[in-house]
JSON list of C-alpha atoms in Angstrom, two decimals:
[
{"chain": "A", "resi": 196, "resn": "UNK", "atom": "CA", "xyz": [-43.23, -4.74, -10.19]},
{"chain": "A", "resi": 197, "resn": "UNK", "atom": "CA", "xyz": [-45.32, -7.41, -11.16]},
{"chain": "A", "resi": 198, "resn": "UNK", "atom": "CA", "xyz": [-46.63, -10.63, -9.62]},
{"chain": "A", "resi": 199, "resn": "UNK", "atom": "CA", "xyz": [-45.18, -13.87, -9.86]},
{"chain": "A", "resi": 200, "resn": "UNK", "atom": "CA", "xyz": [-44.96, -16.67, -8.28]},
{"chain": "A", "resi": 201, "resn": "UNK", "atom": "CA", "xyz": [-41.59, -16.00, -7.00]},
{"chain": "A", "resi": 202, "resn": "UNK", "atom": "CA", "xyz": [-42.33, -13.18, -5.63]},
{"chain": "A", "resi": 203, "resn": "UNK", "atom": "CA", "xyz": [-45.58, -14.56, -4.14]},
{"chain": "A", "resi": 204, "resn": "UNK", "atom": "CA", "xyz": [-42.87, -16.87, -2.37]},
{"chain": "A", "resi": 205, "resn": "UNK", "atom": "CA", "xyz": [-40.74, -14.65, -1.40]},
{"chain": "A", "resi": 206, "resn": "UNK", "atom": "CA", "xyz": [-43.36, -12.48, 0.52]},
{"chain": "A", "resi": 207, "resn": "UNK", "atom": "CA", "xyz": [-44.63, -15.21, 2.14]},
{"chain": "A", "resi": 208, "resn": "UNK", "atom": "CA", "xyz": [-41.52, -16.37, 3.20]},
{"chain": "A", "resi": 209, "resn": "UNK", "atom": "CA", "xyz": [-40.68, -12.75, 4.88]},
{"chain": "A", "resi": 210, "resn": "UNK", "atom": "CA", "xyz": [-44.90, -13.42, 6.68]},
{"chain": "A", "resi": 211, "resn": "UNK", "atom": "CA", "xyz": [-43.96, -16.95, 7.45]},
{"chain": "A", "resi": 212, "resn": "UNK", "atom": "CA", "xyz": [-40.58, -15.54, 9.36]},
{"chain": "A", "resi": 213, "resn": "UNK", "atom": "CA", "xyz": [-42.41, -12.93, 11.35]},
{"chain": "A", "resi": 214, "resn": "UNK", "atom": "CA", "xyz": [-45.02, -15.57, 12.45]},
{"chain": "A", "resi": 215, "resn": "UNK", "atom": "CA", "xyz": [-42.17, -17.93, 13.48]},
{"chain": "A", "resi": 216, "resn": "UNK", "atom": "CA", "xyz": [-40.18, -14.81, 15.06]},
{"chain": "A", "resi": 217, "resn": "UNK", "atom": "CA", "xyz": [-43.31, -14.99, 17.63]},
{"chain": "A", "resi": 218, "resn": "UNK", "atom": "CA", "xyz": [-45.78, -17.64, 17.42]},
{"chain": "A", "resi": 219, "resn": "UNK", "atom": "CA", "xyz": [-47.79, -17.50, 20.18]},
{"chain": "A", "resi": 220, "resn": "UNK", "atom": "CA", "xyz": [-47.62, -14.15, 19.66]},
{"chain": "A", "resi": 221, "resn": "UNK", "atom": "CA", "xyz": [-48.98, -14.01, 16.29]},
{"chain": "A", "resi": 222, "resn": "UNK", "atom": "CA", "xyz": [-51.46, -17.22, 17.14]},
{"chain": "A", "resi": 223, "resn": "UNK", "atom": "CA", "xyz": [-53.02, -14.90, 19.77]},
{"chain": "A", "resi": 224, "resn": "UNK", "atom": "CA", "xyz": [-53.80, -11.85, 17.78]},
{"chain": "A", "resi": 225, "resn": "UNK", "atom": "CA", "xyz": [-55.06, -13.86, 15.10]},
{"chain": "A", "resi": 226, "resn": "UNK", "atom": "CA", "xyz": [-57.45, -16.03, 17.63]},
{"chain": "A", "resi": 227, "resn": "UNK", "atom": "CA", "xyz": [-56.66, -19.15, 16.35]},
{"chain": "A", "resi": 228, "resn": "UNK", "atom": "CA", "xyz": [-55.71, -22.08, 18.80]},
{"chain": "A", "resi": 229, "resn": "UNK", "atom": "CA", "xyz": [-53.20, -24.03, 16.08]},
{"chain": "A", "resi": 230, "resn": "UNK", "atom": "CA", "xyz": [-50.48, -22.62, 14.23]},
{"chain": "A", "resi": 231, "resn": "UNK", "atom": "CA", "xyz": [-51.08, -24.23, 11.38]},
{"chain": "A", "resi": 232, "resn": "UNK", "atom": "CA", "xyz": [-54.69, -22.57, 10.14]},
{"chain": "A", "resi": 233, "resn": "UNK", "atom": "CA", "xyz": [-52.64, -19.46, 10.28]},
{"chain": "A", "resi": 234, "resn": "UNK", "atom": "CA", "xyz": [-49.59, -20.82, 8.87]},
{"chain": "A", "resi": 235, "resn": "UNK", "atom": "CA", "xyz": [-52.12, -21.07, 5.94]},
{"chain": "A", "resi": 236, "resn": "UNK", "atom": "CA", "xyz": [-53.95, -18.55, 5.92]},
{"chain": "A", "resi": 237, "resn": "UNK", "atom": "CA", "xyz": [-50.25, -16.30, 5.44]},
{"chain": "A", "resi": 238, "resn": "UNK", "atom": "CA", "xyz": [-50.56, -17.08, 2.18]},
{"chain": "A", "resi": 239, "resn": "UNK", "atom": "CA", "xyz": [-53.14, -14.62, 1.33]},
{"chain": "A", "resi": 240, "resn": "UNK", "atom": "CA", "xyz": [-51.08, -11.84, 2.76]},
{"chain": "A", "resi": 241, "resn": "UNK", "atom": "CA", "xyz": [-48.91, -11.27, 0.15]},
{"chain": "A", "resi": 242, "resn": "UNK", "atom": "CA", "xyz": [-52.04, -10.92, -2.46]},
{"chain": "A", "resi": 243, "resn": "UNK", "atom": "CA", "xyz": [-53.45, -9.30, -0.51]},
{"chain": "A", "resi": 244, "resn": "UNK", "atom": "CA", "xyz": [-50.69, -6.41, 0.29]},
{"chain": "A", "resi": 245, "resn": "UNK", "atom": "CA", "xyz": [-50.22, -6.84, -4.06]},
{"chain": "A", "resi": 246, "resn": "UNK", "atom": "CA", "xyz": [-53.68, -6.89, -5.33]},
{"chain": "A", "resi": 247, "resn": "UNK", "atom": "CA", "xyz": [-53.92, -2.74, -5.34]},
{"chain": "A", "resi": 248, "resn": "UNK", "atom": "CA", "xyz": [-50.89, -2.59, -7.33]},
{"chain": "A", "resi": 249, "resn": "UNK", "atom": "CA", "xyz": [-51.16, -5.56, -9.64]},
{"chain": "A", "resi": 250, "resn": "UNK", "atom": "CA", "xyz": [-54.16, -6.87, -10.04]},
{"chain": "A", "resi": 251, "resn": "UNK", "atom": "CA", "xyz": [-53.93, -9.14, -12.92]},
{"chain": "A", "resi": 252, "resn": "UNK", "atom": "CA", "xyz": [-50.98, -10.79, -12.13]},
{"chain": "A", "resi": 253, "resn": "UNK", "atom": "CA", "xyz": [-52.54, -11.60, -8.46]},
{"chain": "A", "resi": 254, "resn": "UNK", "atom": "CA", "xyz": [-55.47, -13.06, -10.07]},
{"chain": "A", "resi": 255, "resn": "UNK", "atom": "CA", "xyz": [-53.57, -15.17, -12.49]},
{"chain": "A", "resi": 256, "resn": "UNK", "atom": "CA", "xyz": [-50.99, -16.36, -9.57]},
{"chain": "A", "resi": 257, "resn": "UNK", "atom": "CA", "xyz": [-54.12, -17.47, -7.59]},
{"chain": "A", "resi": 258, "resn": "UNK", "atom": "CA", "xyz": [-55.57, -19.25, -10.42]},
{"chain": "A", "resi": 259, "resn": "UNK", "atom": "CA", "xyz": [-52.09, -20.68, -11.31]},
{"chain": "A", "resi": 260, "resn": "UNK", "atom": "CA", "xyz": [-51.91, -21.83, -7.90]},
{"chain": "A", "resi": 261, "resn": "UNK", "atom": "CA", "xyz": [-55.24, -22.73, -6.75]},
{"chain": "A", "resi": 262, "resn": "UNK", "atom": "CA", "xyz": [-56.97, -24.23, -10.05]},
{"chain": "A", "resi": 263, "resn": "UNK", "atom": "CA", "xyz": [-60.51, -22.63, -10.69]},
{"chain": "A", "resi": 264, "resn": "UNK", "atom": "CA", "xyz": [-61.08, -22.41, -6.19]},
{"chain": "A", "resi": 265, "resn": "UNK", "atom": "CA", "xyz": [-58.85, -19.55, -6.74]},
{"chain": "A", "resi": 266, "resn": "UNK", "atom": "CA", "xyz": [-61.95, -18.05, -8.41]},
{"chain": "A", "resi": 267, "resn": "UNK", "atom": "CA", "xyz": [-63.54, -17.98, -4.51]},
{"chain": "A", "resi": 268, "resn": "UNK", "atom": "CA", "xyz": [-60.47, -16.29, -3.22]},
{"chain": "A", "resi": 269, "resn": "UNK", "atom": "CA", "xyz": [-60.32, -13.64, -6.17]},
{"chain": "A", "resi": 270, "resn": "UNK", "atom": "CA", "xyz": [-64.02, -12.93, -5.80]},
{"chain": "A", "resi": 271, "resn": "UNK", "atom": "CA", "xyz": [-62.82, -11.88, -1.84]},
{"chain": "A", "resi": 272, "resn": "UNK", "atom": "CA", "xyz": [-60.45, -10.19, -3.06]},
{"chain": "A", "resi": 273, "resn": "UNK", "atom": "CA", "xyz": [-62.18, -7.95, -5.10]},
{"chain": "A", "resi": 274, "resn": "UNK", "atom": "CA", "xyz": [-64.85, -7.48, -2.27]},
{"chain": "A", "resi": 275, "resn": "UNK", "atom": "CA", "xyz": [-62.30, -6.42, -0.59]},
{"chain": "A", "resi": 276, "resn": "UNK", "atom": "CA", "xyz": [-63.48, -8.93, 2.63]},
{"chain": "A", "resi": 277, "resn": "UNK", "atom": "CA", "xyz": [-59.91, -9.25, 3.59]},
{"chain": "A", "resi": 278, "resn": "UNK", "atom": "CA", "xyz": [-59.45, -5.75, 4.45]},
{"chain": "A", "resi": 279, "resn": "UNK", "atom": "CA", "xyz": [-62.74, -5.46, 6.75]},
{"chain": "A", "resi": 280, "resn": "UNK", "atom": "CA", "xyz": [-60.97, -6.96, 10.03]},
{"chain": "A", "resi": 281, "resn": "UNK", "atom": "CA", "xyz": [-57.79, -9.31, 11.03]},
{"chain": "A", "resi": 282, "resn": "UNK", "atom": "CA", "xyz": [-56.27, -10.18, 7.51]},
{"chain": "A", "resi": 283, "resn": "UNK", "atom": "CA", "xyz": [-54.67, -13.18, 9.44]},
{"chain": "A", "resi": 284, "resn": "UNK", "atom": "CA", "xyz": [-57.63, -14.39, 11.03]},
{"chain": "A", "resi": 285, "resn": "UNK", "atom": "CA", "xyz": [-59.96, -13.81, 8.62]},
{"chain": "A", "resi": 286, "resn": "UNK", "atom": "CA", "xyz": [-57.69, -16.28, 6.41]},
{"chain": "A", "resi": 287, "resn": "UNK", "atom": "CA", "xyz": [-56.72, -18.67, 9.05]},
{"chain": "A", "resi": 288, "resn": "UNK", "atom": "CA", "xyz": [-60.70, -19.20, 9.25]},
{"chain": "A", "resi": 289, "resn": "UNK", "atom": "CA", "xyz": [-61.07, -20.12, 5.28]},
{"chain": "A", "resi": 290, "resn": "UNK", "atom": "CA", "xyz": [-58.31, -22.39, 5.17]},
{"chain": "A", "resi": 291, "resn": "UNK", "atom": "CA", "xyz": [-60.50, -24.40, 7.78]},
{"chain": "A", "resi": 292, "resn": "UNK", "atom": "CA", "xyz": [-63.28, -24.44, 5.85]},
{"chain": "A", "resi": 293, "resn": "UNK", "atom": "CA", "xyz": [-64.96, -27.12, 3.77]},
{"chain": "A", "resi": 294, "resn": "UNK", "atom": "CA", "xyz": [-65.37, -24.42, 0.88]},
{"chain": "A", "resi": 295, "resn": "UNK", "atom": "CA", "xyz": [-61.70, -22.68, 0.42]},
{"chain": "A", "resi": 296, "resn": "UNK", "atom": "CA", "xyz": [-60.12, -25.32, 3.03]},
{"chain": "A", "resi": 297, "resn": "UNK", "atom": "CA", "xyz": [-58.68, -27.06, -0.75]},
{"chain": "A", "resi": 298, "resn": "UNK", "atom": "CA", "xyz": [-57.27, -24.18, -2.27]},
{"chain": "A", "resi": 299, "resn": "UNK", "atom": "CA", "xyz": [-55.21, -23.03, 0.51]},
{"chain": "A", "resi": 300, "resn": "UNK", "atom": "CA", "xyz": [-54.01, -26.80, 0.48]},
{"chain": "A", "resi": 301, "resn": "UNK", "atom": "CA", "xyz": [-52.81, -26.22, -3.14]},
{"chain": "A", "resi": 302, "resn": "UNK", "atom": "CA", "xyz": [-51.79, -23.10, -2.49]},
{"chain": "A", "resi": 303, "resn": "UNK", "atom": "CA", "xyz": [-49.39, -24.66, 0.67]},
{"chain": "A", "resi": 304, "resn": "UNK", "atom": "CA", "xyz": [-48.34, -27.14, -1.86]},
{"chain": "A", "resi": 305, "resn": "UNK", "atom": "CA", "xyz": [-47.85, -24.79, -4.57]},
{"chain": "A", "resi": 306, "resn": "UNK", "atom": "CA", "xyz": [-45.66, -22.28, -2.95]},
{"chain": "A", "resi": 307, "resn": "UNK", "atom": "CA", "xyz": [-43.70, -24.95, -0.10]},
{"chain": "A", "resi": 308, "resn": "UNK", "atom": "CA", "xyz": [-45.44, -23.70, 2.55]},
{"chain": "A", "resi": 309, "resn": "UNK", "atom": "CA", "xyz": [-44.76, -26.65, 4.97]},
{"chain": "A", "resi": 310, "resn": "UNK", "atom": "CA", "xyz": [-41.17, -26.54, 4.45]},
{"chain": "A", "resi": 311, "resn": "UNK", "atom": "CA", "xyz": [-40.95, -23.12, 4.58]},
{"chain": "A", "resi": 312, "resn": "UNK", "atom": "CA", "xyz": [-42.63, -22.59, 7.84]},
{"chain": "A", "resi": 313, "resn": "UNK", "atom": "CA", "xyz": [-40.87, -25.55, 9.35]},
{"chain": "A", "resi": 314, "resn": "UNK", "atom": "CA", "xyz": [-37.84, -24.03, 8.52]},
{"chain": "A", "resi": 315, "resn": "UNK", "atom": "CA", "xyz": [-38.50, -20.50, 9.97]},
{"chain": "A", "resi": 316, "resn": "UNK", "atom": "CA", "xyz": [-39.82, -21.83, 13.11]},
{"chain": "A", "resi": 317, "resn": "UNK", "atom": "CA", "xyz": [-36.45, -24.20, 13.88]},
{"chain": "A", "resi": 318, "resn": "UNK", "atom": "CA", "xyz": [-34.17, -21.50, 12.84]},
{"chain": "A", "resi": 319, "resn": "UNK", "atom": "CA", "xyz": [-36.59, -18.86, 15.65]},
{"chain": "A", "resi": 320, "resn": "UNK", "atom": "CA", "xyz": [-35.95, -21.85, 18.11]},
{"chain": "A", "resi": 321, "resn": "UNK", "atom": "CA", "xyz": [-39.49, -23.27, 18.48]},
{"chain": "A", "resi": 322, "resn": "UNK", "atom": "CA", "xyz": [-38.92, -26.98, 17.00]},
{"chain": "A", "resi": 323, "resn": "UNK", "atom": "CA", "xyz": [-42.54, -27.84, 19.31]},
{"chain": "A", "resi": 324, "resn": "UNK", "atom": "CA", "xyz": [-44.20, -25.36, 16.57]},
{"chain": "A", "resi": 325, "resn": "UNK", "atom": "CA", "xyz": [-42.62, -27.19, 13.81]},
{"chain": "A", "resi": 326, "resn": "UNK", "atom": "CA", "xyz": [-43.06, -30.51, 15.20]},
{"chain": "A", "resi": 327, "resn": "UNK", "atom": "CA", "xyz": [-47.32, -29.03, 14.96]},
{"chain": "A", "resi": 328, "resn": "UNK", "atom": "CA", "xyz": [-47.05, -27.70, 11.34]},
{"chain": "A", "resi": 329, "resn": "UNK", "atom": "CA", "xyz": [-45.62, -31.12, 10.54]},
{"chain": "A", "resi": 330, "resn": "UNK", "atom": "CA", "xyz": [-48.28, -33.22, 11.97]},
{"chain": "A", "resi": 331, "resn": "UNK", "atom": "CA", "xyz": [-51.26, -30.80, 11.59]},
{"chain": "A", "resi": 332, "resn": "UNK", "atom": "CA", "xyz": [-50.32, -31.27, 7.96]},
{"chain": "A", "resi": 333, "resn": "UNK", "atom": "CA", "xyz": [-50.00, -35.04, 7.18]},
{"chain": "A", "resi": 334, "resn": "UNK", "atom": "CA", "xyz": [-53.47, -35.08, 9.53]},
{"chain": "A", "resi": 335, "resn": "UNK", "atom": "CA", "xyz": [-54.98, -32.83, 6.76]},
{"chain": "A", "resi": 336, "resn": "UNK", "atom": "CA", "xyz": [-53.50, -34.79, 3.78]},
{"chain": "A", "resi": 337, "resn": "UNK", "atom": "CA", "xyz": [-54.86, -37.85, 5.85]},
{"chain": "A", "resi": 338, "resn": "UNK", "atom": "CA", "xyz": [-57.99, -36.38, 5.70]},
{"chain": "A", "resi": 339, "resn": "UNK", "atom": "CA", "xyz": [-58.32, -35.30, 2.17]},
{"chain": "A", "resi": 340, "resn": "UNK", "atom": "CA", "xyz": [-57.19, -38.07, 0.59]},
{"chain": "A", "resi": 341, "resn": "UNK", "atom": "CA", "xyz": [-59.06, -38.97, -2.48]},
{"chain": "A", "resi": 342, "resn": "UNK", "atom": "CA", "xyz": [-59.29, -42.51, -0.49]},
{"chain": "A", "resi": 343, "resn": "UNK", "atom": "CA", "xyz": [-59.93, -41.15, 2.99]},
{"chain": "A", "resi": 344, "resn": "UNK", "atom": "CA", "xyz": [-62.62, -39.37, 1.78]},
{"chain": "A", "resi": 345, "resn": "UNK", "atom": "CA", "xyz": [-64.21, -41.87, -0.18]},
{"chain": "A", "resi": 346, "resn": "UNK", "atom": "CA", "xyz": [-64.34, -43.76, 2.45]},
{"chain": "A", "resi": 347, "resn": "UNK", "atom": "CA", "xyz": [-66.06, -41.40, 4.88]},
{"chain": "A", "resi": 348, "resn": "UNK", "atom": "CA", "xyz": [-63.15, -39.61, 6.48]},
{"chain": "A", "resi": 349, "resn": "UNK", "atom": "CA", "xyz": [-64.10, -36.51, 8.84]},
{"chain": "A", "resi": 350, "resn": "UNK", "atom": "CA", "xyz": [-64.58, -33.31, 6.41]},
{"chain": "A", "resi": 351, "resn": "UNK", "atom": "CA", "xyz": [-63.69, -30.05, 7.80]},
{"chain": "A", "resi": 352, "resn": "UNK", "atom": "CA", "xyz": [-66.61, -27.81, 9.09]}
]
């Protein structure tokens, strides 16, 4: 089957559900403190689990998606650095980062993200997780402003 867009959503709606089915849980294993680096950083999994079997159309979707910074994740991809340790971690960490930090933010706007995980984590109950995504996320768009960061907003480490 090959790799679209839809079904890049799809998956990641089915990783987004198991996250919100346990989020401390799933914060936990992947180390992080916040929900929302590894709310993220789920968007990988799906290339990730795809790239073996489609490799084209996972490179295209991350270019489609994430303008030429999906270059940076396609380049891991093909090192295969996602499959040395804790896919979710190891993700969570990027979308921190100064350097891949903007293409998971296009990727989360690409593919709904926010909405998505909101939704998951009020219908699993946890409307304190959602109320995190929610604000984690306008602090980021805050913060990455074209005008915030002319104008000497924090950058991410």
């Amino acid at each position: 089957m090959p790799f679209t867009i839809d079904r890049w959503r799809a998956e990641l709606h089915d990783a987004l559900e198991a996250i919100a089915a346990d989020p401390r849980g799933a914060c936990e294993r992947a180390g992080q403190a916040e929900i929302y680096p590894l709310l993220l950083g789920a968007a990988m999994q799906p290339i990730v689990a795809a790239y073996e079997e489609a490799p084209t159309g996972v490179i295209s979707a991350l270019i489609s998606v994430a303008g030429s910074l999906g270059m940076n994740l396609a380049a891991n991809l093909m090192q295969r650095e996602y499959l040395a340790g804790n896919l979710p971690a190891i993700a969570a960490r990027e979308a921190q980062s100064a350097e891949l930090g903007p293409a998971y933010d296009r990727m989360a706007s690409s593919l709904n993200l926010v909405e998505l995980a909101e939704s998951a984590l009020a219908a699993h109950g946890h409307a304190e997780f959602a109320s995190q995504v929610r604000a984690a996320h306008a602090r980021r768009q805050a913060e990455t402003s074209p005008s915030a960061l002319a104008f000497g907003a924090p950058r991410r480490p």
